[in-house]
Amino acid sequence: KAGVTQTPRYLIKTRGQQVTLSCSPISGHRSVSWYQQTPGQGLQFLFEYFSETQRNKGNFPGRFSGRQFSNSRSEMNVSTLELGDSALYLCASSSSTSGITDTQYFGPGTRLTVL
Amino acid sequence: GQQLNQSPQSMFIQEGEDVSMNCTSSSIFNTWLWYKQDPGEGPVLLIALYKAGELTSNGRLTAQFGITRKDSFLNISASIPSDVGIYFCAGLDSSNTGKLIFGQGTTLQVKP
């Protein structure tokens, strides 16, 4: 099976712009979670989607949003970018066959730089 | 909130040595996961633990889920240069809805 794919791998934006990142989970996986990784804060949970519904959300401002499509692909959007949004954004997929998300497999990430 | 304390923060060892790192928490987790991350890449799953007291091996790696569900350790035996990287423990939030709580990471360097 192909692994989790994320596009683009690298992105440079300026303050105030918005950005959309994409994640394609492992085939058959229904759960997609998003994380932000920074040197200062480490890996922090953004949100999780399961069957097109957001089931859990981390402590991030409303500028961070996401969605999931019927084919389980997911996108996350960050509006009004700030310098502090520069980070590696990771998505992870899980099969969640019984609705419980446990073992998560990560994609390579999207490196976002905000200038 | 839930937090994981991972130690040591970094290790510098000689090739061939064994390595041990651990994570502790004040909260109970139902699932513990260990990941390795190389620079610029996403974390790669090493071992998943689901039952209290469970001991699981994956090649030279061995991990155990603590009886109290509040701790876990990872051992690497006979380290090799490609073991270099950052190792993270992660606990699954009790809601079981995809929220992993990560430790701060252990940076491992191996001297050939």
mmCIF file of C-alpha atoms in Angstrom:
data_model
loop_
_atom_site.group_PDB
_atom_site.id
_atom_site.type_symbol
_atom_site.label_atom_id
_atom_site.label_comp_id
_atom_site.label_asym_id
_atom_site.label_seq_id
_atom_site.Cartn_x
_atom_site.Cartn_y
_atom_site.Cartn_z
ATOM 1 C CA LYS A 1 0.000 0.000 0.000
ATOM 2 C CA ALA A 2 1.117 3.513 -0.672
ATOM 3 C CA GLY A 3 1.815 5.569 2.404
ATOM 4 C CA VAL A 4 0.370 8.869 3.481
ATOM 5 C CA THR A 5 1.074 11.597 0.956
ATOM 6 C CA GLN A 6 1.110 15.330 1.563
ATOM 7 C CA THR A 7 1.272 18.160 -0.915
ATOM 8 C CA PRO A 8 3.003 20.440 -1.321
ATOM 9 C CA ARG A 9 6.183 19.444 0.502
ATOM 10 C CA TYR A 10 7.412 23.028 0.813
ATOM 11 C CA LEU A 11 5.595 26.332 0.808
ATOM 12 C CA ILE A 12 6.625 29.937 1.302
ATOM 13 C CA LYS A 13 3.985 32.534 2.059
ATOM 14 C CA THR A 14 3.885 36.058 3.403
ATOM 15 C CA ARG A 15 2.049 37.358 6.439
ATOM 16 C CA GLY A 16 -1.651 37.852 5.913
ATOM 17 C CA GLN A 17 -1.959 35.290 3.135
ATOM 18 C CA GLN A 18 -3.824 32.050 3.447
ATOM 19 C CA VAL A 19 -2.680 28.538 2.634
ATOM 20 C CA THR A 20 -4.261 25.148 1.926
ATOM 21 C CA LEU A 21 -2.424 21.906 2.567
ATOM 22 C CA SER A 22 -3.519 18.526 1.304
ATOM 23 C CA CYS A 23 -3.254 15.023 2.723
ATOM 24 C CA SER A 24 -4.125 11.696 1.139
ATOM 25 C CA PRO A 25 -4.373 8.892 3.701
ATOM 26 C CA ILE A 26 -3.399 5.275 3.279
ATOM 27 C CA SER A 27 -5.984 3.507 1.138
ATOM 28 C CA GLY A 28 -8.836 2.283 3.300
ATOM 29 C CA HIS A 29 -8.029 4.571 6.224
ATOM 30 C CA ARG A 30 -10.938 6.724 7.313
ATOM 31 C CA SER A 31 -9.312 8.877 9.982
ATOM 32 C CA VAL A 32 -6.977 11.772 9.289
ATOM 33 C CA SER A 33 -5.307 13.800 12.027
ATOM 34 C CA TRP A 34 -3.259 16.967 11.611
ATOM 35 C CA TYR A 35 -0.323 18.113 13.730
ATOM 36 C CA GLN A 36 1.905 21.157 13.861
ATOM 37 C CA GLN A 37 5.559 20.653 14.691
ATOM 38 C CA THR A 38 7.798 23.514 15.787
ATOM 39 C CA PRO A 39 11.156 23.501 17.597
ATOM 40 C CA GLY A 40 9.679 25.333 20.566
ATOM 41 C CA GLN A 41 6.350 23.555 21.025
ATOM 42 C CA GLY A 42 7.089 20.138 19.570
ATOM 43 C CA LEU A 43 4.281 18.130 18.017
ATOM 44 C CA GLN A 44 0.849 19.535 18.738
ATOM 45 C CA PHE A 45 -2.522 18.166 17.697
ATOM 46 C CA LEU A 46 -4.626 20.367 15.438
ATOM 47 C CA PHE A 47 -7.716 18.292 14.636
ATOM 48 C CA GLU A 48 -8.966 14.906 13.538
ATOM 49 C CA TYR A 49 -11.484 13.990 10.863
ATOM 50 C CA PHE A 50 -13.339 10.741 10.566
ATOM 51 C CA SER A 51 -15.908 10.062 7.836
ATOM 52 C CA GLU A 52 -15.966 13.736 6.860
ATOM 53 C CA THR A 53 -16.682 14.887 10.426
ATOM 54 C CA GLN A 54 -14.339 16.727 12.757
ATOM 55 C CA ARG A 55 -14.292 14.655 15.938
ATOM 56 C CA ASN A 56 -11.608 16.363 17.945
ATOM 57 C CA LYS A 57 -9.868 19.718 17.926
ATOM 58 C CA GLY A 58 -6.722 20.997 19.582
ATOM 59 C CA ASN A 59 -6.060 24.403 21.116
ATOM 60 C CA PHE A 60 -5.456 26.421 17.989
ATOM 61 C CA PRO A 61 -7.186 29.626 16.889
ATOM 62 C CA GLY A 62 -10.032 29.593 14.424
ATOM 63 C CA ARG A 63 -7.649 30.606 11.631
ATOM 64 C CA PHE A 64 -6.821 26.919 11.447
ATOM 65 C CA SER A 65 -9.526 24.852 9.815
ATOM 66 C CA GLY A 66 -9.866 21.654 7.911
ATOM 67 C CA ARG A 67 -12.168 19.339 6.088
ATOM 68 C CA GLN A 68 -12.354 15.809 4.851
ATOM 69 C CA PHE A 69 -13.806 14.556 1.607
ATOM 70 C CA SER A 70 -15.799 11.424 0.901
ATOM 71 C CA ASN A 71 -12.660 9.662 -0.341
ATOM 72 C CA SER A 72 -11.026 10.408 3.048
ATOM 73 C CA ARG A 73 -8.599 12.924 1.597
ATOM 74 C CA SER A 74 -8.234 15.912 3.857
ATOM 75 C CA GLU A 75 -7.228 19.526 3.578
ATOM 76 C CA MET A 76 -6.270 22.029 6.197
ATOM 77 C CA ASN A 77 -6.420 25.765 5.741
ATOM 78 C CA VAL A 78 -4.672 28.525 7.602
ATOM 79 C CA SER A 79 -5.960 32.031 7.028
ATOM 80 C CA THR A 80 -4.286 35.348 7.799
ATOM 81 C CA LEU A 81 -0.883 33.777 8.215
ATOM 82 C CA GLU A 82 1.391 34.913 11.012
ATOM 83 C CA LEU A 83 5.146 34.473 11.352
ATOM 84 C CA GLY A 84 4.551 31.998 14.153
ATOM 85 C CA ASP A 85 2.678 29.698 11.798
ATOM 86 C CA SER A 86 5.978 28.667 10.236
ATOM 87 C CA ALA A 87 6.210 24.962 10.995
ATOM 88 C CA LEU A 88 6.185 21.443 9.681
ATOM 89 C CA TYR A 89 2.562 20.381 9.243
ATOM 90 C CA LEU A 90 2.037 16.673 9.484
ATOM 91 C CA CYS A 91 -0.968 14.568 8.755
ATOM 92 C CA ALA A 92 -1.489 11.043 9.987
ATOM 93 C CA SER A 93 -3.972 8.413 8.942
ATOM 94 C CA SER A 94 -5.528 5.548 10.836
ATOM 95 C CA SER A 95 -7.845 2.764 9.824
ATOM 96 C CA SER A 96 -10.260 3.319 12.762
ATOM 97 C CA THR A 97 -12.203 0.222 11.772
ATOM 98 C CA SER A 98 -14.280 0.303 14.951
ATOM 99 C CA GLY A 99 -14.433 4.069 15.081
ATOM 100 C CA ILE A 100 -11.533 4.198 17.522
ATOM 101 C CA THR A 101 -8.440 5.888 16.175
ATOM 102 C CA ASP A 102 -5.292 4.321 17.537
ATOM 103 C CA THR A 103 -2.205 3.562 15.492
ATOM 104 C CA GLN A 104 -1.410 6.530 13.274
ATOM 105 C CA TYR A 105 0.879 6.605 10.263
ATOM 106 C CA PHE A 106 2.419 9.916 9.311
ATOM 107 C CA GLY A 107 3.093 11.556 5.992
ATOM 108 C CA PRO A 108 6.349 13.392 5.172
ATOM 109 C CA GLY A 109 4.885 16.743 6.107
ATOM 110 C CA THR A 110 4.559 20.155 4.498
ATOM 111 C CA ARG A 111 7.195 22.687 5.514
ATOM 112 C CA LEU A 112 5.489 26.097 5.674
ATOM 113 C CA THR A 113 7.596 29.218 5.922
ATOM 114 C CA VAL A 114 5.865 32.536 6.566
ATOM 115 C CA LEU A 115 7.859 35.652 5.713
ATOM 116 C CA GLY B 1 -3.991 18.743 30.493
ATOM 117 C CA GLN B 2 -2.335 15.506 29.542
ATOM 118 C CA GLN B 3 1.442 15.652 29.197
ATOM 119 C CA LEU B 4 4.207 13.204 28.517
ATOM 120 C CA ASN B 5 7.652 13.596 30.033
ATOM 121 C CA GLN B 6 10.289 11.945 27.914
ATOM 122 C CA SER B 7 13.875 11.356 28.978
ATOM 123 C CA PRO B 8 16.666 11.706 28.331
ATOM 124 C CA GLN B 9 16.452 14.742 26.075
ATOM 125 C CA SER B 10 19.527 13.642 24.136
ATOM 126 C CA MET B 11 22.021 10.799 24.027
ATOM 127 C CA PHE B 12 25.423 10.425 22.414
ATOM 128 C CA ILE B 13 26.588 6.841 22.338
ATOM 129 C CA GLN B 14 29.129 4.567 20.729
ATOM 130 C CA GLU B 15 28.065 2.206 17.967
ATOM 131 C CA GLY B 16 27.216 -1.182 19.433
ATOM 132 C CA GLU B 17 25.956 0.164 22.744
ATOM 133 C CA ASP B 18 22.428 -0.398 24.018
ATOM 134 C CA VAL B 19 20.075 2.554 24.479
ATOM 135 C CA SER B 20 17.130 3.085 26.782
ATOM 136 C CA MET B 21 14.641 5.944 26.872
ATOM 137 C CA ASN B 22 11.366 6.347 28.683
ATOM 138 C CA CYS B 23 8.182 8.331 28.972
ATOM 139 C CA THR B 24 6.017 9.026 31.975
ATOM 140 C CA SER B 25 2.673 10.671 32.413
ATOM 141 C CA SER B 26 0.332 11.699 35.185
ATOM 142 C CA SER B 27 -2.563 10.492 33.022
ATOM 143 C CA ILE B 28 -3.547 7.034 31.860
ATOM 144 C CA PHE B 29 -3.233 6.235 28.174
ATOM 145 C CA ASN B 30 -4.884 3.298 26.430
ATOM 146 C CA THR B 31 -2.350 3.189 23.615
ATOM 147 C CA TRP B 32 1.316 4.078 23.555
ATOM 148 C CA LEU B 33 3.228 4.550 20.324
ATOM 149 C CA TRP B 34 6.922 5.003 19.653
ATOM 150 C CA TYR B 35 8.075 6.910 16.572
ATOM 151 C CA LYS B 36 11.399 7.835 14.985
ATOM 152 C CA GLN B 37 11.811 11.004 12.980
ATOM 153 C CA ASP B 38 14.618 11.887 10.605
ATOM 154 C CA PRO B 39 15.295 15.549 9.746
ATOM 155 C CA GLY B 40 12.695 17.018 7.394
ATOM 156 C CA GLU B 41 10.588 13.870 7.391
ATOM 157 C CA GLY B 42 7.478 12.687 9.168
ATOM 158 C CA PRO B 43 7.623 10.366 12.186
ATOM 159 C CA VAL B 44 7.843 6.685 11.349
ATOM 160 C CA LEU B 45 6.012 4.237 13.589
ATOM 161 C CA LEU B 46 8.332 1.839 15.401
ATOM 162 C CA ILE B 47 6.186 0.036 17.949
ATOM 163 C CA ALA B 48 2.566 0.228 19.098
ATOM 164 C CA LEU B 49 1.486 -0.904 22.584
ATOM 165 C CA TYR B 50 -2.128 -1.575 23.487
ATOM 166 C CA LYS B 51 -2.188 -3.541 26.741
ATOM 167 C CA ALA B 52 -0.853 -2.694 30.186
ATOM 168 C CA GLY B 53 2.337 -4.647 30.818
ATOM 169 C CA GLU B 54 2.706 -5.524 27.145
ATOM 170 C CA LEU B 55 6.259 -6.094 25.942
ATOM 171 C CA THR B 56 6.762 -5.871 22.196
ATOM 172 C CA SER B 57 9.835 -6.248 20.014
ATOM 173 C CA ASN B 58 10.613 -5.081 16.518
ATOM 174 C CA GLY B 59 14.060 -6.280 15.511
ATOM 175 C CA ARG B 60 16.578 -4.611 17.805
ATOM 176 C CA LEU B 61 13.850 -2.490 19.376
ATOM 177 C CA THR B 62 11.880 -3.474 22.466
ATOM 178 C CA ALA B 63 9.161 -1.430 24.122
ATOM 179 C CA GLN B 64 6.996 -1.988 27.157
ATOM 180 C CA PHE B 65 3.698 -0.507 28.250
ATOM 181 C CA GLY B 66 3.726 0.124 31.986
ATOM 182 C CA ILE B 67 1.337 -1.733 34.281
ATOM 183 C CA THR B 68 -0.202 1.526 35.475
ATOM 184 C CA ARG B 69 -0.657 2.727 31.856
ATOM 185 C CA LYS B 70 1.262 5.837 32.812
ATOM 186 C CA ASP B 71 4.673 4.994 31.442
ATOM 187 C CA SER B 72 6.569 3.241 28.694
ATOM 188 C CA PHE B 73 10.169 2.575 27.764
ATOM 189 C CA LEU B 74 11.987 1.887 24.507
ATOM 190 C CA ASN B 75 15.241 -0.050 24.306
ATOM 191 C CA ILE B 76 17.514 -0.257 21.283
ATOM 192 C CA SER B 77 20.121 -2.971 21.370
ATOM 193 C CA ALA B 78 23.469 -2.934 19.578
ATOM 194 C CA SER B 79 23.003 0.533 18.117
ATOM 195 C CA ILE B 80 24.136 1.293 14.567
ATOM 196 C CA PRO B 81 24.734 4.633 12.809
ATOM 197 C CA SER B 82 21.341 4.580 11.074
ATOM 198 C CA ASP B 83 19.642 4.655 14.496
ATOM 199 C CA VAL B 84 20.477 8.361 14.595
ATOM 200 C CA GLY B 85 17.351 10.503 14.800
ATOM 201 C CA ILE B 86 14.735 11.810 17.171
ATOM 202 C CA TYR B 87 12.585 9.296 19.026
ATOM 203 C CA PHE B 88 9.140 10.264 20.244
ATOM 204 C CA CYS B 89 6.721 8.545 22.537
ATOM 205 C CA ALA B 90 3.057 9.304 22.072
ATOM 206 C CA GLY B 91 -0.042 8.447 24.038
ATOM 207 C CA LEU B 92 -3.498 8.295 22.589
ATOM 208 C CA ASP B 93 -5.902 10.718 24.208
ATOM 209 C CA SER B 94 -8.627 8.970 26.204
ATOM 210 C CA SER B 95 -11.278 10.130 23.763
ATOM 211 C CA ASN B 96 -9.811 7.667 21.234
ATOM 212 C CA THR B 97 -10.503 10.205 18.508
ATOM 213 C CA GLY B 98 -7.103 10.610 16.968
ATOM 214 C CA LYS B 99 -5.450 12.985 19.383
ATOM 215 C CA LEU B 100 -1.920 11.873 20.150
ATOM 216 C CA ILE B 101 -0.034 13.526 23.000
ATOM 217 C CA PHE B 102 3.683 13.566 22.224
ATOM 218 C CA GLY B 103 6.730 13.572 24.433
ATOM 219 C CA GLN B 104 9.438 16.157 23.847
ATOM 220 C CA GLY B 105 11.623 13.665 21.984
ATOM 221 C CA THR B 106 14.997 12.029 22.580
ATOM 222 C CA THR B 107 17.743 12.945 20.136
ATOM 223 C CA LEU B 108 20.061 10.008 19.556
ATOM 224 C CA GLN B 109 23.517 10.350 18.075
ATOM 225 C CA VAL B 110 25.663 7.308 17.399
ATOM 226 C CA LYS B 111 29.409 7.527 17.004
ATOM 227 C CA PRO B 112 30.803 4.927 14.570
#
